[in-house]
Short mmCIF file of C-alpha atoms in Angstrom, two decimals:
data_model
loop_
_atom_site.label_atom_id
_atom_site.label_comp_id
_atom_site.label_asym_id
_atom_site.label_seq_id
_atom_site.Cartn_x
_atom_site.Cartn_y
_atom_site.Cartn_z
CA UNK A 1 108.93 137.47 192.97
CA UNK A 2 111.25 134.67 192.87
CA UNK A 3 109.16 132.87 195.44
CA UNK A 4 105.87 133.34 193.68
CA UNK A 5 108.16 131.58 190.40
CA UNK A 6 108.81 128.40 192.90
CA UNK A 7 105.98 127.98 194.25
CA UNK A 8 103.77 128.75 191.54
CA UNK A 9 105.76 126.46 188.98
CA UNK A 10 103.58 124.50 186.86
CA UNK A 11 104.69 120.71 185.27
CA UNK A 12 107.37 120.80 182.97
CA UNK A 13 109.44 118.91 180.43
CA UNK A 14 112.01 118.94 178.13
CA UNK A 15 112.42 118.32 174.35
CA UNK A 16 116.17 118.28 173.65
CA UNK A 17 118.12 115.65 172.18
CA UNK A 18 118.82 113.54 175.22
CA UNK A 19 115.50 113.71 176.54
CA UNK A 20 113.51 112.31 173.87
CA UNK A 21 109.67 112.57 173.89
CA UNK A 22 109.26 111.09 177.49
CA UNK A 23 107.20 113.28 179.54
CA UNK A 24 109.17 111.46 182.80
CA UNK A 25 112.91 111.46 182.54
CA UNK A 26 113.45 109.79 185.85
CA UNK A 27 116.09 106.77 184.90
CA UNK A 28 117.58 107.71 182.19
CA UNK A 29 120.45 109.49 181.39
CA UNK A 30 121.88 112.84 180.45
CA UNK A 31 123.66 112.80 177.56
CA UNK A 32 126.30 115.98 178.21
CA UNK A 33 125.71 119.40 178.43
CA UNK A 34 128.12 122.54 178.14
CA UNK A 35 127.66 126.10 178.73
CA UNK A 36 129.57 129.23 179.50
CA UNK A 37 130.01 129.77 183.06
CA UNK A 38 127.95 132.84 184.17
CA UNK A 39 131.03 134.01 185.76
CA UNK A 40 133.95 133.25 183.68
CA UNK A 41 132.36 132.85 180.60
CA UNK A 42 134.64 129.51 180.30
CA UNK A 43 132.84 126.16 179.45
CA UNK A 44 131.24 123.69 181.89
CA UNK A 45 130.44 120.49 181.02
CA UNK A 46 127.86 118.46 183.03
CA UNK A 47 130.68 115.34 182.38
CA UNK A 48 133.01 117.05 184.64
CA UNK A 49 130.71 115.87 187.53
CA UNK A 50 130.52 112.72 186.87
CA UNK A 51 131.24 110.61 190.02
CA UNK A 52 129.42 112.71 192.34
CA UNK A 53 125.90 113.40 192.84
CA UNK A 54 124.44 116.70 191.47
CA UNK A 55 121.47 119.04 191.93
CA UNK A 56 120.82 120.67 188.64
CA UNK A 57 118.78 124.17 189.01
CA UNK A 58 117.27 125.65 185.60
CA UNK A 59 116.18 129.18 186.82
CA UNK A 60 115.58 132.90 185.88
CA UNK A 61 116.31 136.04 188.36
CA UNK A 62 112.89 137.47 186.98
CA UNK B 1 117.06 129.26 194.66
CA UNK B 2 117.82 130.79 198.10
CA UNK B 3 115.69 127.74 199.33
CA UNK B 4 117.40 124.68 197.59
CA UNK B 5 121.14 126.97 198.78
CA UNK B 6 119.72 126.90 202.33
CA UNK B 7 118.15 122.87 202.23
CA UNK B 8 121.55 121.63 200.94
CA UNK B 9 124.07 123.37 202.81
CA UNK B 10 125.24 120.66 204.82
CA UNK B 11 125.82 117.98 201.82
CA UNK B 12 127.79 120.41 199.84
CA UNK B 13 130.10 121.49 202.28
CA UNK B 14 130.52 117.80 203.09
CA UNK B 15 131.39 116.80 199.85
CA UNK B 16 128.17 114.62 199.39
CA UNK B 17 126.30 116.67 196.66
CA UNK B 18 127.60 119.51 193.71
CA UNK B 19 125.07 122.18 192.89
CA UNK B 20 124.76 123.41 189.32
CA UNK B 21 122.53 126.34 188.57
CA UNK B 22 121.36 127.23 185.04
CA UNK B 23 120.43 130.72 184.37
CA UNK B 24 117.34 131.23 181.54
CA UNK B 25 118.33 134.97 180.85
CA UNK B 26 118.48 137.57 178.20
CA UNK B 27 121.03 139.63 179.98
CA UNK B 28 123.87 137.21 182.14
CA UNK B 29 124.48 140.03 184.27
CA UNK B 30 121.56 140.15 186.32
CA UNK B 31 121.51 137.01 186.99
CA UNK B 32 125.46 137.22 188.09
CA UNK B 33 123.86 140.15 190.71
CA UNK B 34 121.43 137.72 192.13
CA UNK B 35 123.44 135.54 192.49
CA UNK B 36 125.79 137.77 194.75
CA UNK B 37 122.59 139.05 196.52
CA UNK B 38 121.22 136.06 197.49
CA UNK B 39 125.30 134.32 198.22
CA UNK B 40 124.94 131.50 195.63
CA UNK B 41 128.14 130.58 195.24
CA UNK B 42 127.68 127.36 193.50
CA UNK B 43 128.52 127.28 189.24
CA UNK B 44 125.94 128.98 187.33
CA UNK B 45 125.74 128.84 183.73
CA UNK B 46 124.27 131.13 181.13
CA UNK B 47 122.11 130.00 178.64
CA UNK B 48 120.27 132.59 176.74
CA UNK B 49 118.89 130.74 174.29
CA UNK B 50 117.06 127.96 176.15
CA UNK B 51 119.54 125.43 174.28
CA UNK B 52 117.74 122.64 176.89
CA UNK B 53 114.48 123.52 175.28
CA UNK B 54 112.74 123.90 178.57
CA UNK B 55 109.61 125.13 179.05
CA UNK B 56 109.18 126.34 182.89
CA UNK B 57 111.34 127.22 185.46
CA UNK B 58 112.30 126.27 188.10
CA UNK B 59 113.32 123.08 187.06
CA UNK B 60 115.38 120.53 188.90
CA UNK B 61 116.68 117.32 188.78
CA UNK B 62 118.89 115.25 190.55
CA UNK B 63 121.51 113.37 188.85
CA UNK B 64 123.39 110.64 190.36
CA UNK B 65 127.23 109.65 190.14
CA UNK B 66 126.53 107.88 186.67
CA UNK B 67 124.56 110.55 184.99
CA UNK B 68 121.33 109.28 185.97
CA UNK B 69 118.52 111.54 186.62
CA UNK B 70 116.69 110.14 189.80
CA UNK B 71 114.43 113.12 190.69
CA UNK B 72 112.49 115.34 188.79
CA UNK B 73 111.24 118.76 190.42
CA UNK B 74 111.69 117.02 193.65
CA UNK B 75 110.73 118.50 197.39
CA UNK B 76 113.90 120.06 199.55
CA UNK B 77 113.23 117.20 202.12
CA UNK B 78 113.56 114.04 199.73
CA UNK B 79 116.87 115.18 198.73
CA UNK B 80 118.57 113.13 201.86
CA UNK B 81 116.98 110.68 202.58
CA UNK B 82 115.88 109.67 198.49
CA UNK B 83 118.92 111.02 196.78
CA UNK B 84 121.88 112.12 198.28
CA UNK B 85 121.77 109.09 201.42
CA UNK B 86 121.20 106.84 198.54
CA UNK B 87 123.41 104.51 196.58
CA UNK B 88 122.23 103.61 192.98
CA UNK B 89 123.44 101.38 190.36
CA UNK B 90 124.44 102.38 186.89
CA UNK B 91 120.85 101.17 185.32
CA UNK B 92 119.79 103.78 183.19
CA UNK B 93 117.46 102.84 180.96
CA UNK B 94 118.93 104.56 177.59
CA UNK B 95 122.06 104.71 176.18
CA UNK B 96 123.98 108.17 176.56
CA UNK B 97 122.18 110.47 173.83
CA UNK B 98 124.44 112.45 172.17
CA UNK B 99 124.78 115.75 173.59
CA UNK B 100 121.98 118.07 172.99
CA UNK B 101 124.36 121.62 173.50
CA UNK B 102 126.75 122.68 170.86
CA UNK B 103 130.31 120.86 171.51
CA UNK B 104 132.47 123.77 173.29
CA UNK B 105 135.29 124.75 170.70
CA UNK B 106 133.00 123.89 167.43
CA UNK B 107 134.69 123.95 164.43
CA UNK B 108 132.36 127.21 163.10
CA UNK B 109 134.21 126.61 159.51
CA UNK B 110 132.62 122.69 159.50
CA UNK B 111 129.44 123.88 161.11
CA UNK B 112 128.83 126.66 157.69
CA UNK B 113 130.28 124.22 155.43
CA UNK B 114 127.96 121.36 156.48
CA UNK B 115 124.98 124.15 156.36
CA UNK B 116 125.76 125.23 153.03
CA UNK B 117 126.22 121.50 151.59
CA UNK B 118 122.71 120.36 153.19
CA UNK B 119 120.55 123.52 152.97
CA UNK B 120 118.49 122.29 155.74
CA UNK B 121 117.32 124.90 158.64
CA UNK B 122 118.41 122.32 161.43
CA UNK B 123 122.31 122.81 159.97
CA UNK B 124 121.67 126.63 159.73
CA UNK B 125 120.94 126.54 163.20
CA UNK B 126 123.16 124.38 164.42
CA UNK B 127 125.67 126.74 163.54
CA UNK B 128 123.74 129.64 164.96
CA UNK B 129 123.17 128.05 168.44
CA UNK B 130 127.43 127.35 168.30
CA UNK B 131 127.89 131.27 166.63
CA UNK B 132 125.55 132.79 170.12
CA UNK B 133 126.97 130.45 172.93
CA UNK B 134 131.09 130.16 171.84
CA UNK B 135 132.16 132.71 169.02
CA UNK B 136 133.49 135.92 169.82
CA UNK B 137 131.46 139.15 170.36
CA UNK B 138 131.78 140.01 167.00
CA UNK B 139 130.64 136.94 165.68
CA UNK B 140 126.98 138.07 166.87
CA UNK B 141 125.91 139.57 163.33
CA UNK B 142 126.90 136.12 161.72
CA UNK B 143 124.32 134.35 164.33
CA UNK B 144 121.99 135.78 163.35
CA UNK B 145 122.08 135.51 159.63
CA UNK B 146 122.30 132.12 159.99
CA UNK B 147 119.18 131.78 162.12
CA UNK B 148 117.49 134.32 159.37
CA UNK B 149 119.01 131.66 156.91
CA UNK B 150 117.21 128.53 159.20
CA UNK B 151 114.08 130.35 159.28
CA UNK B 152 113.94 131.41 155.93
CA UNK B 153 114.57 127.73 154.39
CA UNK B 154 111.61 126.69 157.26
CA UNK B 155 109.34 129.41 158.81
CA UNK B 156 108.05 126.90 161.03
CA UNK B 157 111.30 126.47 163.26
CA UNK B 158 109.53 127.75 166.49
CA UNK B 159 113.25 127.52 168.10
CA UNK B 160 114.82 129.64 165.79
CA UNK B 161 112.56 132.31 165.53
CA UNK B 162 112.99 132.74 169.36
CA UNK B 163 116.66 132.06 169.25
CA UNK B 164 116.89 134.90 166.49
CA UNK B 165 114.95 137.16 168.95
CA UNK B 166 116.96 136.76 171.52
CA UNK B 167 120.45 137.58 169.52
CA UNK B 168 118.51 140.86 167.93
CA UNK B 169 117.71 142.35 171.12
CA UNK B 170 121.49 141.36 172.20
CA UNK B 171 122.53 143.34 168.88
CA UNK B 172 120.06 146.39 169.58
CA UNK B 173 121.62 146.78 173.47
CA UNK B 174 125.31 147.32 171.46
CA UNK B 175 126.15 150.23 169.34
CA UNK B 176 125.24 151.39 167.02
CA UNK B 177 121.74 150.54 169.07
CA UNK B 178 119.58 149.62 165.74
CA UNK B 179 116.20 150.69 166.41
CA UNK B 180 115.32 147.78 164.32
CA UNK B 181 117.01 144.88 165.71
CA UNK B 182 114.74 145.69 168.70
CA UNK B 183 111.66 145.66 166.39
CA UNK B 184 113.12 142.70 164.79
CA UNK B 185 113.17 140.97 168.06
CA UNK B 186 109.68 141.55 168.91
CA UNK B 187 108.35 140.20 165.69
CA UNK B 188 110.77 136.81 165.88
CA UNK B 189 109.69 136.76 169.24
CA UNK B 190 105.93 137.15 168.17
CA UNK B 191 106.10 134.55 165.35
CA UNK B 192 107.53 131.67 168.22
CA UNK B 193 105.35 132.16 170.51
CA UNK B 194 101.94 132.20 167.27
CA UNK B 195 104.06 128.80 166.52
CA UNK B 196 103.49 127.44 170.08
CA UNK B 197 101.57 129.39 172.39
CA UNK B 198 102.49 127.24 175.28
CA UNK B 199 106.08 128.33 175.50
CA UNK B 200 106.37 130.00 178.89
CA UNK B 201 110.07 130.80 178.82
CA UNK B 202 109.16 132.70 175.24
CA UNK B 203 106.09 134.36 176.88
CA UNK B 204 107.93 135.89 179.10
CA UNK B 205 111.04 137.14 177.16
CA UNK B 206 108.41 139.15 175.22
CA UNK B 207 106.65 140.03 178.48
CA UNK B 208 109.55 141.37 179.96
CA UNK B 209 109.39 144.09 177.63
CA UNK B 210 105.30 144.36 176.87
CA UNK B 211 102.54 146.20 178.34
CA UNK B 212 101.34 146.11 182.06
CA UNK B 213 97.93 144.59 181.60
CA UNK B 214 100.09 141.21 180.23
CA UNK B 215 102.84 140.73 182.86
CA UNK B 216 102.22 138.44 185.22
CA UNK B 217 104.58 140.49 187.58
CA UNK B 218 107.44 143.01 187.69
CA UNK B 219 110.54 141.10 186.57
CA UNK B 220 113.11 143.23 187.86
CA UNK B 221 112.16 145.28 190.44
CA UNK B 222 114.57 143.15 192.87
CA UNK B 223 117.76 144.92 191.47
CA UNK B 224 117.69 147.88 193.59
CA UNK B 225 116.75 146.02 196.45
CA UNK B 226 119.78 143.75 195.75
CA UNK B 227 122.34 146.57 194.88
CA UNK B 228 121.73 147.70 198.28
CA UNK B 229 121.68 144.66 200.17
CA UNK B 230 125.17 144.13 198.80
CA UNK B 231 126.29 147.66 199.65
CA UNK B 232 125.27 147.43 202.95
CA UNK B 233 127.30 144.20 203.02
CA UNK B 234 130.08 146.02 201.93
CA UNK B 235 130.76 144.39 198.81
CA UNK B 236 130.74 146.18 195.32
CA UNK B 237 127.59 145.12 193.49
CA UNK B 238 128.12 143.40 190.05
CA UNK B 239 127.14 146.04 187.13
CA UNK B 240 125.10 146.03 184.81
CA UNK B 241 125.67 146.93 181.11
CA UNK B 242 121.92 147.04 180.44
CA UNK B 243 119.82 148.06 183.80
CA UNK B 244 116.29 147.40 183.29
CA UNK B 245 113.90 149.56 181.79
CA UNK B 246 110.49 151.22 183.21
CA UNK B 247 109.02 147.97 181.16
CA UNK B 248 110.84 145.55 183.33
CA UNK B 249 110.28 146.86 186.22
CA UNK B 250 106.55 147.81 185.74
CA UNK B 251 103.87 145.75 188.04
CA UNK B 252 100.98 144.25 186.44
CA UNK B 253 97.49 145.64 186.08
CA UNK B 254 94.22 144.73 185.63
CA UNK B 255 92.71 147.57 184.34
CA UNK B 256 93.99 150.27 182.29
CA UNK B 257 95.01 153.12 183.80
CA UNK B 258 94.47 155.91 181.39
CA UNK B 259 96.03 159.60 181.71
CA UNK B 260 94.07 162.73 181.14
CA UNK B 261 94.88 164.90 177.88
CA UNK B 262 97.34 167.55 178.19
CA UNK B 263 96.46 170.85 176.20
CA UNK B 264 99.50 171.27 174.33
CA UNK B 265 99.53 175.17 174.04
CA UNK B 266 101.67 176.78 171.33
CA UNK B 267 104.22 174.29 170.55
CA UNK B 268 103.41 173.79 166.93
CA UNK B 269 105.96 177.15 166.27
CA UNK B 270 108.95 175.83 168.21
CA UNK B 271 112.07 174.61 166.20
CA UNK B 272 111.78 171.31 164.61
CA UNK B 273 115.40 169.37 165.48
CA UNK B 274 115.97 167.39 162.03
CA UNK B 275 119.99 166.60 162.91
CA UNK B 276 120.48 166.37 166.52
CA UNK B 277 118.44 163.73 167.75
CA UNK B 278 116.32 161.01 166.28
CA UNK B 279 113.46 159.33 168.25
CA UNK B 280 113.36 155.32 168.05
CA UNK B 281 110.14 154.41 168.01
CA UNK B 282 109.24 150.26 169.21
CA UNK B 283 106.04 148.71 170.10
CA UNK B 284 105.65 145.76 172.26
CA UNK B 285 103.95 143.49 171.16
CA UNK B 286 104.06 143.74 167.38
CA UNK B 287 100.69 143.02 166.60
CA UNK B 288 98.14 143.87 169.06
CA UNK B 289 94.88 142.03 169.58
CA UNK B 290 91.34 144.16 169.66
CA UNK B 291 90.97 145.43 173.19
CA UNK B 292 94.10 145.01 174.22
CA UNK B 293 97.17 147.42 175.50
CA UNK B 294 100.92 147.65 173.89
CA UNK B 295 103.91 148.81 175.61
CA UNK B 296 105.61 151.75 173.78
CA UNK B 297 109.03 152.42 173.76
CA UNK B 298 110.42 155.71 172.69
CA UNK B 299 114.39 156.40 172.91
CA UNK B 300 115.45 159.87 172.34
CA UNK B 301 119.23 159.40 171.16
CA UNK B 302 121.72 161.88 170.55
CA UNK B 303 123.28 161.30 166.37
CA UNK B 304 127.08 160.35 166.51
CA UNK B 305 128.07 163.10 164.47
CA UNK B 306 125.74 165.68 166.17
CA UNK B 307 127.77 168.47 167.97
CA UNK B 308 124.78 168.86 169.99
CA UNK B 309 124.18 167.75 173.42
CA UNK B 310 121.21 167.59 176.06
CA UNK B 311 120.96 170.70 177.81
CA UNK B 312 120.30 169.46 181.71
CA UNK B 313 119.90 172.77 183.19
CA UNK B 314 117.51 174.35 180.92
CA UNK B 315 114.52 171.45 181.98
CA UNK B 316 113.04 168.02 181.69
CA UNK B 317 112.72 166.48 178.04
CA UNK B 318 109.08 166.55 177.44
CA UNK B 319 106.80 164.21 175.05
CA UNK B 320 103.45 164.58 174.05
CA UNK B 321 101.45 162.09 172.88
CA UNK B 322 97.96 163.02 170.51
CA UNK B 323 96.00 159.80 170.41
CA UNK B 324 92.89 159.46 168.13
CA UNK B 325 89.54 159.02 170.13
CA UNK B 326 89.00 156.21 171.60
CA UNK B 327 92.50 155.33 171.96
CA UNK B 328 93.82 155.39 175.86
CA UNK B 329 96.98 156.75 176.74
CA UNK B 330 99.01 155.86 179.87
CA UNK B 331 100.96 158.20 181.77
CA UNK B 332 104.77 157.92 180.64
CA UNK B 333 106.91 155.93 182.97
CA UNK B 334 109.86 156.19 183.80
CA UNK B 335 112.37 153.67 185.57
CA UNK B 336 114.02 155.77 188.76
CA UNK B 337 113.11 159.31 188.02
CA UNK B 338 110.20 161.66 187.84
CA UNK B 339 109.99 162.64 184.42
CA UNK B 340 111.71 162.37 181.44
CA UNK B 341 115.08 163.26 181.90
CA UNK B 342 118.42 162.42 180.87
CA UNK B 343 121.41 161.36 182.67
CA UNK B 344 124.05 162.88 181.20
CA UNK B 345 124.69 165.16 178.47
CA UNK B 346 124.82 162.42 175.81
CA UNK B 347 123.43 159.44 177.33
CA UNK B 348 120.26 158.65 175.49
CA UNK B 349 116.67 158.61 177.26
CA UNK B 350 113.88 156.43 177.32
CA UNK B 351 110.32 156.76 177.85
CA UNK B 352 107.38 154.24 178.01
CA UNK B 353 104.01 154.49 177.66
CA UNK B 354 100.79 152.39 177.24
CA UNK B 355 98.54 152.38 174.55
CA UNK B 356 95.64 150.56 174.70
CA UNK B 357 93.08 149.99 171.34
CA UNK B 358 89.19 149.69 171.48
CA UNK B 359 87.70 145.97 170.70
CA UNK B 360 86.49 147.38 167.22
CA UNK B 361 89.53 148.48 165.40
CA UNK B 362 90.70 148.84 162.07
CA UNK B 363 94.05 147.32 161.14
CA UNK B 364 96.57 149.99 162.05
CA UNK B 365 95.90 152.84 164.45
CA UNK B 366 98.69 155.68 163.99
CA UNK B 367 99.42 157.70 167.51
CA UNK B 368 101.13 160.76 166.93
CA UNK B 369 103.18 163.10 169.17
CA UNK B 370 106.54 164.97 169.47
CA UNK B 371 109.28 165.54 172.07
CA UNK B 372 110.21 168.68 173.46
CA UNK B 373 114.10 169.40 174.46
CA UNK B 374 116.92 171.64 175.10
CA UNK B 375 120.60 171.15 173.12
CA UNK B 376 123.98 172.68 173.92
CA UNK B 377 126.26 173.16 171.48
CA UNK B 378 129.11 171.30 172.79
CA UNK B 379 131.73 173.50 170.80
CA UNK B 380 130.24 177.28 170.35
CA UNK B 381 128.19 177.29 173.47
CA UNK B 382 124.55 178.01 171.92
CA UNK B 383 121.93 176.19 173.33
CA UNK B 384 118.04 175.87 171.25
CA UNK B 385 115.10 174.48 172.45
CA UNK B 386 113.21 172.38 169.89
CA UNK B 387 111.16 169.99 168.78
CA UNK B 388 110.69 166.86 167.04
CA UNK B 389 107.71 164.97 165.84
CA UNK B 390 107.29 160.83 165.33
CA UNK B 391 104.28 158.57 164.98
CA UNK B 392 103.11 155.66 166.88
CA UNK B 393 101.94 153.03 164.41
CA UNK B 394 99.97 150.49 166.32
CA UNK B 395 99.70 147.17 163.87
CA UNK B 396 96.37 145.18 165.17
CA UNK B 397 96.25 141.42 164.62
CA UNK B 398 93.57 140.42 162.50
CA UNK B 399 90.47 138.35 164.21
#
């Protein structure tokens, strides 16, 4: 199922704050982002990476 | 996921790249147990109400060391040689945007003050989107007044209709399991997705719970797969609170599959149960269009104060359905079992079934039918069998 969902994935984009209207957000820059840690439940901000290169995955298990 | 986890191995256990997973889901849980199935063991995080706005997944982007994004939905094999093997220059072309997720810690007093003082929806939900992802559990019922307060002020706030859905059917899974925060869900749901149609991570929250003939596959029928996977590991498989239902699990269809009528013999003198159980009734979606099916949800649930429990020995719980003509029934399914039955002596029990409407059809179409069942008196010893009617109401969305 989860296959089909990757392989099958259509265009995308974002509307939040720090995207803007851009359909491309290639060069710009997040502005931060916290959420609860699926495990913990504690807060994770996107600013605690800062300095090293991440992979950011937006996914669903269904 | 289990892809990108493979592709990347190598530069995270190096040091060279961080993975960060975020996890579109109603129920955290789940995604925690695929997680351990498939041995992510990178940060995920939960965001339930689609605070980033997105509408696909997957998505992914690369970010480099000054917050950059440098890929968008890139291939496994340009991450080395494109991204990670790369050195980049702080050059973004925008200033940092302030930060498009509620500030971890909000002030929830400031948030409902500011709300109050500028009446607009975007304050009311504001607060809302700070009430669902930081407050306590028992802040839930405040979150969503305040989204029924953004919504209210602008029925047009796509976001928070969705964002209201999704903290009703939280709401509905906790006691005392209001039938109607479920039906409340569906309709918020219902009225995001008429505001903008295109919203695939909506569609499918409501299609998670909605009728065969609309999914576009079975959304959960990994977990058992997974919960033995990570048994036969040896491990202890992460529970869930909320397993899924015979809705999320169902597989598509193309064409109705309609059951034949059962004669229903001489029920009509049995008991009628007016104290010991009551029979939720929810239809997915709200509003059905001409021709097409609905995914029914009935929940037999014991009363709190009922002395009365499900009698397992004495037979399967039994509902009959009596649809008008024309109107196709599906055979009842049932997630993990091969009838209606309960689990326990109070645990309630669900039952789904599809009901799909003719192309001409008046407004409503009411189904009815009644449930069949054996109770123990938990304290005397005296056990009934009985019955106990409900109706369908099927609400059709106008042409």
């Amino acid at each position: 199922m989860l296959k089909f969902l990757f392989f099958a994935m259509g265009w995308a984009w974002l509307a939040p704050s720090w995207v803007g209207a851009q359909q491309t957000l290639t060069g710009t820059r997040c502005g931060d982002l916290t959420l609860p840690n699926l495990a913990t439940g504690q807060a994770v901000s996107l600013a605690e990476f800062r300095g090293r290169k991440v992979l950011l995955i937006q996914f669903a298990s269904w | 996921m289990p892809v990108w986890h493979e592709r990347t191995r190598t530069y995270v256990d190096d040091g060279k790249l961080v993975l960060l997973g975020i996890a579109q889901e109603q129920h955290p849980e789940r995604c925690q147990l695929f997680a351990q199935w498939q041995q992510l063991d990178w940060p995920i995080l939960h965001d339930p109400i689609n605070v980033l706005q997105s509408r696909a997944v997957p998505m992914v982007w690369a970010i480099d060391e000054h917050g950059i994004i440098r890929l968008e939905n890139p291939r496994p094999e340009q991450i080395g040689p494109e991204f990670v093997d790369r050195e980049f220059s702080d050059d973004a072309s925008n200033e940092p945007a302030a930060s498009c997720t509620p500030t971890y810690a909000p002030d929830f007093t400031a948030l409902r003050r500011r709300a109050i003082d500028s009446g607009t929806a975007a304050d009311w939900q504001r607060l809302a989107d700070a009430l669902t992802l930081w407050a306590a559990d028992d802040q839930l019922d405040a979150a969503i007044k305040a989204y029924q307060q953004a919504v209210a002020i602008d029925a047009t706030q796509a976001t928070a209709w969705f964002r209201l859905g999704v903290c009703l059917r939280m709401q509905y899974e906790r006691p005392p399991h209001r039938v109607d925060d479920f039906r409340d869900a569906v309709v918020a749901w219902g009225k995001a997705l008429d505001l903008d149609p295109g919203q695939y991570i909506w569609r499918r929250r409501i299609q998670q719970y909605g009728p065969r003939l609309d999914k576009p596959y079975p959304f959960y029928d990994w977990v058992e797969a997974a919960e033995a996977a990570i048994l036969a590991r040896g491990e202890t498989p992460i529970e869930l609170p909320v397993r899924p239902d015979g809705a999320e699990l169902a597989a598509p269809i193309r064409n109705f599959e309609s059951a034949s009528a059962v004669p229903p013999g001489r029920e009509d003198a049995i008991e009628r149960d007016d104290r010991a159980a009551r029979i939720e009734v929810v239809v997915v979606p709200d509003r059905i269009e001409p021709g097409r099916s609905a995914r029914v949800h009935l929940v037999l649930r014991l009363n709190e104060d009922s002395p009365e429990q499900w009698d397992l020995e004495a037979g399967q719980i039994q509902v009959r359905l009596q649809p008008p003509e024309s109107i196709l029934i599906s055979e009842p399914f049932m997630a993990g079992a091969t009838g209606p039955s309960a689990r326990s002596l109070t645990d309630p029990v669900s039952v789904g079934y599809e009901i799909k409407v003719p192309t001409e059809v008046g407004s409503e179409v009411r189904v009815p039918g009644y449930a069949l069942y054996n109770l123990c008196n938990k304290d005397d010893g005296r056990c009934r069998f009985v019955r106990q009617d409900f109706e369908i109401v099927l609400l059709i969305r106008a042409r």
